[in-house]
Coordinates of N, CA, C and O in Angstrom, one line a residue:
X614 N 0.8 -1.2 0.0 CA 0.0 0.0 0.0 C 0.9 1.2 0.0 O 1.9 1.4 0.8
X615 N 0.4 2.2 -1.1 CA 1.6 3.0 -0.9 C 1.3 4.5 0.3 O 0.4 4.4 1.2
X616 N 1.8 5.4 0.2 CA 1.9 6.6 1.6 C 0.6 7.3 1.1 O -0.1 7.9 1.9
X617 N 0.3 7.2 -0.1 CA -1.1 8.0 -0.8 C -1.8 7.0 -0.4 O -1.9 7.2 0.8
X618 N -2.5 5.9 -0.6 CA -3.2 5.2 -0.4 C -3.2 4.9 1.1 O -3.9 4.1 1.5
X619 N -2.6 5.4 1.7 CA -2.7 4.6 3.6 C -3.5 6.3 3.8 O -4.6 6.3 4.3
X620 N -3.0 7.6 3.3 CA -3.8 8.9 3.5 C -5.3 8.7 3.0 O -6.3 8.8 3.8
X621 N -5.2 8.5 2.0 CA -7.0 8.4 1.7 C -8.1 7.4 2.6 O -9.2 7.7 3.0
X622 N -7.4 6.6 2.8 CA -7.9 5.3 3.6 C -8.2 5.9 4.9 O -9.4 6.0 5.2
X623 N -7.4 6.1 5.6 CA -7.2 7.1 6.9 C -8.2 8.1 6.4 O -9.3 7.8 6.9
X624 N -8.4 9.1 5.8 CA -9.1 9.9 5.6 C -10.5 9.1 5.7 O -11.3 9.2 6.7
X625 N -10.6 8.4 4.6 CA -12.3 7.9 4.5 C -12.7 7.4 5.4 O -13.9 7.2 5.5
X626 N -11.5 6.8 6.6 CA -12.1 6.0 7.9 C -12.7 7.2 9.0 O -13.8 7.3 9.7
X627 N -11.8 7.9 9.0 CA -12.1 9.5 9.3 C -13.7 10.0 9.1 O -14.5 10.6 9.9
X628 N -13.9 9.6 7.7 CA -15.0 10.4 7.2 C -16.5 9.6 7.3 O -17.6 9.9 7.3
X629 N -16.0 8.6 7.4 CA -17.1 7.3 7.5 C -17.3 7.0 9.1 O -18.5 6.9 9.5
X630 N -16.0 7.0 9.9 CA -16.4 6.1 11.0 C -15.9 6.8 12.1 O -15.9 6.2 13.2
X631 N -15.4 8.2 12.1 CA -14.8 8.6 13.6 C -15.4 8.5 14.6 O -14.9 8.4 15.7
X632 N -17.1 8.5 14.3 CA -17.7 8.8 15.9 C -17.9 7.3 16.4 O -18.7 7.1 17.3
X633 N -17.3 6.4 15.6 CA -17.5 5.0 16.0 C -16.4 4.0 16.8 O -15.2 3.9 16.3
X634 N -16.7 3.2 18.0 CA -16.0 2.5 18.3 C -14.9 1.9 17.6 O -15.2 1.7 16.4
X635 N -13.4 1.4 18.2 CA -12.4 1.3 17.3 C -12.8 -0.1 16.3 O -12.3 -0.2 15.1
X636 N -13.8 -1.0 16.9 CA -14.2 -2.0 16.3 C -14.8 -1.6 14.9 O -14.5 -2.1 13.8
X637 N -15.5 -0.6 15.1 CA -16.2 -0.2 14.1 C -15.4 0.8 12.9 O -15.8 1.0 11.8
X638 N -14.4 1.2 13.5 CA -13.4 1.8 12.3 C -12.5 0.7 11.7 O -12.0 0.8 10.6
X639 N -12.1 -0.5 12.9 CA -12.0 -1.8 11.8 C -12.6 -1.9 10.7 O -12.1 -1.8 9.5
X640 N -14.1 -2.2 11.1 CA -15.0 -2.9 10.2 C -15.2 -1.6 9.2 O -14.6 -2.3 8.4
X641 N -15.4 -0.7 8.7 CA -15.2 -0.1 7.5 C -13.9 0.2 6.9 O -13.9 0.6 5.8
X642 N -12.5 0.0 7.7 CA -11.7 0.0 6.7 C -11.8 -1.8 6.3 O -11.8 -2.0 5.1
X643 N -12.0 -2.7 6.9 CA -12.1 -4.2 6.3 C -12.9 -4.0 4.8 O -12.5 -4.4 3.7
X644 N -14.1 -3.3 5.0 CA -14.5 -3.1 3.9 C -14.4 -2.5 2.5 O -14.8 -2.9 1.4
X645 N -13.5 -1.0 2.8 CA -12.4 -0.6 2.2 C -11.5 -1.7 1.1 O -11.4 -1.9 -0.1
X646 N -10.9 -2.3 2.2 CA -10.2 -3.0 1.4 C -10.5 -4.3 0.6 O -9.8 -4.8 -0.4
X647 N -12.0 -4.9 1.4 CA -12.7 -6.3 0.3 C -13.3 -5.9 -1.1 O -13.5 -6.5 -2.1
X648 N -13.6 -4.2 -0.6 CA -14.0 -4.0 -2.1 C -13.2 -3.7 -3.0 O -13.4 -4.0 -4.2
X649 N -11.8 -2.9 -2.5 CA -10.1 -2.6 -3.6 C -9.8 -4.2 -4.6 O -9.5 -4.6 -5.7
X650 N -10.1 -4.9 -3.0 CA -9.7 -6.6 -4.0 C -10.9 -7.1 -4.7 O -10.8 -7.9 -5.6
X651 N -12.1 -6.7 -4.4 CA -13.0 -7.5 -5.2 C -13.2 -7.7 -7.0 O -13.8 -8.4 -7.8
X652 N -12.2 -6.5 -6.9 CA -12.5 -6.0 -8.9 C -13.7 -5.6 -9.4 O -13.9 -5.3 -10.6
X653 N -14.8 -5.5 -8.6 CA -16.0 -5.3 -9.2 C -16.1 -4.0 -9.8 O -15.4 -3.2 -9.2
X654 N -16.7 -3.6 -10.6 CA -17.1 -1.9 -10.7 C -16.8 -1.2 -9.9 O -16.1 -0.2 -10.3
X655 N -17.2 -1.2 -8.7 CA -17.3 -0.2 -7.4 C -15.8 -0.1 -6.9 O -15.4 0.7 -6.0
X656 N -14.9 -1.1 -7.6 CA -13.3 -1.1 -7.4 C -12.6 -0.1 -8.2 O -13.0 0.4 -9.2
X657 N -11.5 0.2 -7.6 CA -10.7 1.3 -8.1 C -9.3 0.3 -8.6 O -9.1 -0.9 -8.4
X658 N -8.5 1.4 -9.4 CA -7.3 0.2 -9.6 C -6.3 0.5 -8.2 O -5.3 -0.2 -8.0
X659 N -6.8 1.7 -7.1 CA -6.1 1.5 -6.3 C -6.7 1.6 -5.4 O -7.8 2.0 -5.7
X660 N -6.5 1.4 -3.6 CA -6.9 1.5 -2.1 C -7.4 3.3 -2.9 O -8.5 3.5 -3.4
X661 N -6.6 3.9 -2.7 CA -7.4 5.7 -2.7 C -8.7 5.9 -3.9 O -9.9 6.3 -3.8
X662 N -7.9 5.2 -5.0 CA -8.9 5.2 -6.4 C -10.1 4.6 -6.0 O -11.0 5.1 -6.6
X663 N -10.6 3.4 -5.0 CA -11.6 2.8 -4.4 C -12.3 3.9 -3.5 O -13.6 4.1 -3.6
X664 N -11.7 4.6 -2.7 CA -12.2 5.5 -1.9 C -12.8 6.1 -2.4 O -14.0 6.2 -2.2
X665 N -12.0 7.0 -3.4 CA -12.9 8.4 -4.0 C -13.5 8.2 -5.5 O -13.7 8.9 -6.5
X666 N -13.8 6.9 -5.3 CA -14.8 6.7 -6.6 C -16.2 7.4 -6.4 O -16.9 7.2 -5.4
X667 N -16.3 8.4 -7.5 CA -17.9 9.0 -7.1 C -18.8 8.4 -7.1 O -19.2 7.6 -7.9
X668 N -19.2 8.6 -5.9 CA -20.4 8.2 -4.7 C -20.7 6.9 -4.3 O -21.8 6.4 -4.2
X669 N -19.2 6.3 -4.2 CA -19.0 5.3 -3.1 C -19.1 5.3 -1.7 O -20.0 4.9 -1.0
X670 N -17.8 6.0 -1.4 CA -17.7 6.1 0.4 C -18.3 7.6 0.4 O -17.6 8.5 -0.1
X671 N -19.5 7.9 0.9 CA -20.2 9.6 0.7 C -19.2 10.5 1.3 O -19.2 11.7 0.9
X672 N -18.4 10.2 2.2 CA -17.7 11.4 2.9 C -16.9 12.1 1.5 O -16.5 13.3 1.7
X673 N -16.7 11.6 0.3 CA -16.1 12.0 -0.6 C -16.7 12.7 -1.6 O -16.1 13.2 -2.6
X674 N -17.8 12.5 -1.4 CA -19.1 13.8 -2.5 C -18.7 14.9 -2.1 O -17.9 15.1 -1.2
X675 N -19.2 15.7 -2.7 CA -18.9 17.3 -3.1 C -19.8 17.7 -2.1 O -19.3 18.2 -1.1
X676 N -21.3 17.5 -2.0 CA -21.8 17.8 -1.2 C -22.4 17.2 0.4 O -23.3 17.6 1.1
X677 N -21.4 16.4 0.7 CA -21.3 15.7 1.8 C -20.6 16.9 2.8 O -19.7 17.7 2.5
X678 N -21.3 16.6 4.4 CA -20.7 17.6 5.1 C -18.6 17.8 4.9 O -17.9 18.8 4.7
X679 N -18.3 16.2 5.2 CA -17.4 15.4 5.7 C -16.5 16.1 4.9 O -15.4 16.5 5.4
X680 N -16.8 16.2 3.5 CA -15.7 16.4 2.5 C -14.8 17.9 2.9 O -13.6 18.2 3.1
X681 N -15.5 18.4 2.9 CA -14.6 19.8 3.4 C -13.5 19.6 4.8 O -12.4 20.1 5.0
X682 N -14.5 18.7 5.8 CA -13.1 17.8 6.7 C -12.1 17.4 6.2 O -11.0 17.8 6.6
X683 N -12.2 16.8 5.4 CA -11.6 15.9 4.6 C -10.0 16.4 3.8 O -9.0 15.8 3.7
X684 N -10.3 18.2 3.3 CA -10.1 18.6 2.6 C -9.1 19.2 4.0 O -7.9 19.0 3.8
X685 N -9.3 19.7 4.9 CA -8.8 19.9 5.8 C -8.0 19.2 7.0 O -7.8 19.8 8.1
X686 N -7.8 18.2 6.7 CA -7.5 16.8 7.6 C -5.6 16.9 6.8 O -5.2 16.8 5.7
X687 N -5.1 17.0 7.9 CA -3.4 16.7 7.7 C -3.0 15.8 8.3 O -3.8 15.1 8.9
X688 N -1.7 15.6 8.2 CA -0.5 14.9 8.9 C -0.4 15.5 10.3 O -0.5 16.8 10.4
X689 N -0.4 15.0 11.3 CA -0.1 13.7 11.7 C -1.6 13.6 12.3 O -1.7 12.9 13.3
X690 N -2.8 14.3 11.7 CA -4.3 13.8 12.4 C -4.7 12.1 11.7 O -5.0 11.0 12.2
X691 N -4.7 12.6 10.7 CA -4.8 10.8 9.8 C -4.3 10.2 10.2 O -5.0 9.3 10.6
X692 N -2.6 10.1 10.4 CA -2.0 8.8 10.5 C -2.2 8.2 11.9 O -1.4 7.5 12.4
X693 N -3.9 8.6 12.6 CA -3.9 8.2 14.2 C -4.8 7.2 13.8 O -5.5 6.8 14.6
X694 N -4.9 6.6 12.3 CA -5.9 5.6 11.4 C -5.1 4.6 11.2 O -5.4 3.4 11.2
X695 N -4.0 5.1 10.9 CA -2.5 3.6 10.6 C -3.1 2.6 11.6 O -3.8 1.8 10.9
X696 N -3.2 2.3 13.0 CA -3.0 1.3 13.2 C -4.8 0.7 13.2 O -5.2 -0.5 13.5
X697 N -5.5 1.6 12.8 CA -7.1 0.6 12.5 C -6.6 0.1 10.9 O -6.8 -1.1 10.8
X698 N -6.1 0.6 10.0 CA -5.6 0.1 8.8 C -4.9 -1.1 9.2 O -5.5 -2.1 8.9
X699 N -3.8 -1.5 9.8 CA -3.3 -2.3 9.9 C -4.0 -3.4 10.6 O -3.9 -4.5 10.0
X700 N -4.6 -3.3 11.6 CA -5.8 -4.0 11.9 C -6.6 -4.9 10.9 O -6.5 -6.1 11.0
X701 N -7.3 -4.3 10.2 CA -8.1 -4.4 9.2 C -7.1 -5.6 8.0 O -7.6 -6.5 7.4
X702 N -5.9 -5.5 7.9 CA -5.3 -6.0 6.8 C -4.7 -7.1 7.3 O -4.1 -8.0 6.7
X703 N -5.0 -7.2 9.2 CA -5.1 -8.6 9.8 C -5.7 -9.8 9.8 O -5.3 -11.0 9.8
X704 N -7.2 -8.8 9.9 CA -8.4 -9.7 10.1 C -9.6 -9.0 9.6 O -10.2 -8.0 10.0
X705 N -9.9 -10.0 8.2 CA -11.2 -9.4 8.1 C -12.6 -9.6 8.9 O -13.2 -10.7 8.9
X706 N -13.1 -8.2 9.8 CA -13.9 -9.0 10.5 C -15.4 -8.4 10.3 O -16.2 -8.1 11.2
X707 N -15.5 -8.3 9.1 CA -16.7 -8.2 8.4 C -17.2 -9.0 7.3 O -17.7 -8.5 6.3
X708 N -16.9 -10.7 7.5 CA -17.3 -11.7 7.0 C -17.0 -11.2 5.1 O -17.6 -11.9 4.4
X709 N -16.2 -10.3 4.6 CA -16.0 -10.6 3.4 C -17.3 -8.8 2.6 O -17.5 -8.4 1.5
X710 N -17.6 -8.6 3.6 CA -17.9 -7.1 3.1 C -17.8 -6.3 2.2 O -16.6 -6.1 2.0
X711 N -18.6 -5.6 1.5 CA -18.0 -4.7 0.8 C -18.6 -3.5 0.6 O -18.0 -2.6 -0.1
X712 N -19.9 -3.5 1.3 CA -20.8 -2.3 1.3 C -21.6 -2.0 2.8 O -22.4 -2.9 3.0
X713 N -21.6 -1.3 3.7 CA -22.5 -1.0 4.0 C -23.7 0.4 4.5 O -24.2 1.1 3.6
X714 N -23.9 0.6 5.4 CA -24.7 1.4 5.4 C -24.7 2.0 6.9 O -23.9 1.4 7.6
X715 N -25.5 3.1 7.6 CA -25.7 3.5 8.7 C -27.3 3.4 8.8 O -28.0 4.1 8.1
X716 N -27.9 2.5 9.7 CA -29.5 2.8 9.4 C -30.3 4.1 10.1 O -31.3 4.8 9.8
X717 N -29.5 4.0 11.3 CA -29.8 5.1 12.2 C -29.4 7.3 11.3 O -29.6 8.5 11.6
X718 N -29.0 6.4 10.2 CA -28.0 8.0 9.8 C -29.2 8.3 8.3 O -29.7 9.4 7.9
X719 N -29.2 7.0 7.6 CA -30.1 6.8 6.1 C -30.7 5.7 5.7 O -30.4 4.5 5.7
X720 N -31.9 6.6 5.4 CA -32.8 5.3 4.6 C -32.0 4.0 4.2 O -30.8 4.1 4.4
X721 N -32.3 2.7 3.9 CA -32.0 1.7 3.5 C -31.9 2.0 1.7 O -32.9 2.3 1.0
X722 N -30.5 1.7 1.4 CA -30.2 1.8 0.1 C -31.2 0.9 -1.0 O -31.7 -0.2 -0.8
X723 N -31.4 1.7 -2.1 CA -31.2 0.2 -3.3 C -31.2 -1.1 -3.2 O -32.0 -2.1 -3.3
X724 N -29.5 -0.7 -3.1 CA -28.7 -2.3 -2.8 C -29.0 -2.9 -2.1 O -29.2 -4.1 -2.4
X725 N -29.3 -2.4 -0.9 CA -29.5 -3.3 0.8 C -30.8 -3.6 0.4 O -30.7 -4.7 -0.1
X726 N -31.8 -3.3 0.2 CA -33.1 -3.6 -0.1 C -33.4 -5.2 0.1 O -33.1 -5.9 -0.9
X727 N -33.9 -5.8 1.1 CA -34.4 -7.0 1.3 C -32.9 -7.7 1.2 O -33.0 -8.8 0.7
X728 N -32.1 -7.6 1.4 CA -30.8 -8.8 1.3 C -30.3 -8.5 2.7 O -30.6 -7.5 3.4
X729 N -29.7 -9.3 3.0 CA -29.4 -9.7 5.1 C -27.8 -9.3 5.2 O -26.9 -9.7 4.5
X730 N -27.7 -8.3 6.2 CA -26.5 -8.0 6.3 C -25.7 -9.5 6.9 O -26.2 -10.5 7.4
X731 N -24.4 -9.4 6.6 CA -23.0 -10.4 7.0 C -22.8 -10.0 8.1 O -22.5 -10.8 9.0
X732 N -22.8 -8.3 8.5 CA -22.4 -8.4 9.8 C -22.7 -6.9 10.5 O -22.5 -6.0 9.7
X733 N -23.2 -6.3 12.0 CA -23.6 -5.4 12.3 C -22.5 -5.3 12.8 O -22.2 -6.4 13.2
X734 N -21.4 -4.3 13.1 CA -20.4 -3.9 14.1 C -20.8 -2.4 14.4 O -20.8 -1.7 13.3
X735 N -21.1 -1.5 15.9 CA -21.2 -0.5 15.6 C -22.7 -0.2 15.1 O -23.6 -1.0 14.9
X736 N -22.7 1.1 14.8 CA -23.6 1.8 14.0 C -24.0 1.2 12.6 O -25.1 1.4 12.1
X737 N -23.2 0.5 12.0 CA -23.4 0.0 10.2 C -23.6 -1.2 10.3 O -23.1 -1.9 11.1
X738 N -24.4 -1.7 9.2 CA -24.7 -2.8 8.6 C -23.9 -3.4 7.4 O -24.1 -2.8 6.3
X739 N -23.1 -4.4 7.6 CA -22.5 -4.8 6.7 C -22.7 -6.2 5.3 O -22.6 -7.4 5.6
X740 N -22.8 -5.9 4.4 CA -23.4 -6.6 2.9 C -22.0 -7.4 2.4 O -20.9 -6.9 2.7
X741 N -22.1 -8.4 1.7 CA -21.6 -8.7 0.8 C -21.9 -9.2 0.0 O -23.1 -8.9 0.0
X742 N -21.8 -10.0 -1.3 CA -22.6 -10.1 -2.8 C -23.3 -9.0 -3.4 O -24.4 -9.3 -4.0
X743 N -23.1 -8.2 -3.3 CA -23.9 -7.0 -3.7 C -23.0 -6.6 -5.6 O -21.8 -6.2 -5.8
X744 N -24.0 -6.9 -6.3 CA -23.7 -6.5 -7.8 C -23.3 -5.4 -7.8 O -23.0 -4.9 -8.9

């Protein structure tokens, strides 16, 4: 993983999961990274290029609060994400994940629509097989 890709990652964990238990910033960077390897569409050719694929992880929309954090988030605030990243590239502990959601935060997607999460950690619901 290179020094750009551990920043973005760190960032979108940031932007996705700060107010969440460290379990739970596990479990969205696990996710992060099942979908970098999955190859599917929603994959990037790299960890960052996965992140900021338009309107995958929302903290990276234009008009998401988060992004303007995002935009303002440096060295050495991020790198307090290194060790949930490394974590994550331990143990995947979102059964193979690659999407999920906050139900308490938004409607139930599309995607999630009638299909059973793999795994709740935290605030999010976690999907896998999702086309």
């Amino acid at each position: 993983m290179t020094e750009h890709d551990m920043e973005i990652m760190a960032k979108t964990i940031f932007g996705e999961a700060r107010g969440e238990p460290e379990e739970g910033q596990i479990a969205v960077a696990c996710c992060i990274l099942n979908r970098f390897k999955s190859g599917r569409w929603y994959a990037g050719k790299t960890i960052a290029e996965t992140c900021q694929k338009p309107w995958q992880f929302s903290c990276w929309n234009k008009n998401d609060p988060n992004a303007k954090k995002l935009a303002a988030l440096s060295f050495p605030t991020y790198s307090e994400y290194f060790p949930i990243i490394k974590k994550a590239e331990e143990n995947d502990i979102v059964n193979g994940a690659t999407h999920y959601y906050a139900p308490t935060l938004v409607e139930c997607p599309v995607w999630a629509a009638g299909k059973e999460p793999c795994a709740k950690i935290g605030g999010h619901l976690f999907f896998k097989g999702i086309a």
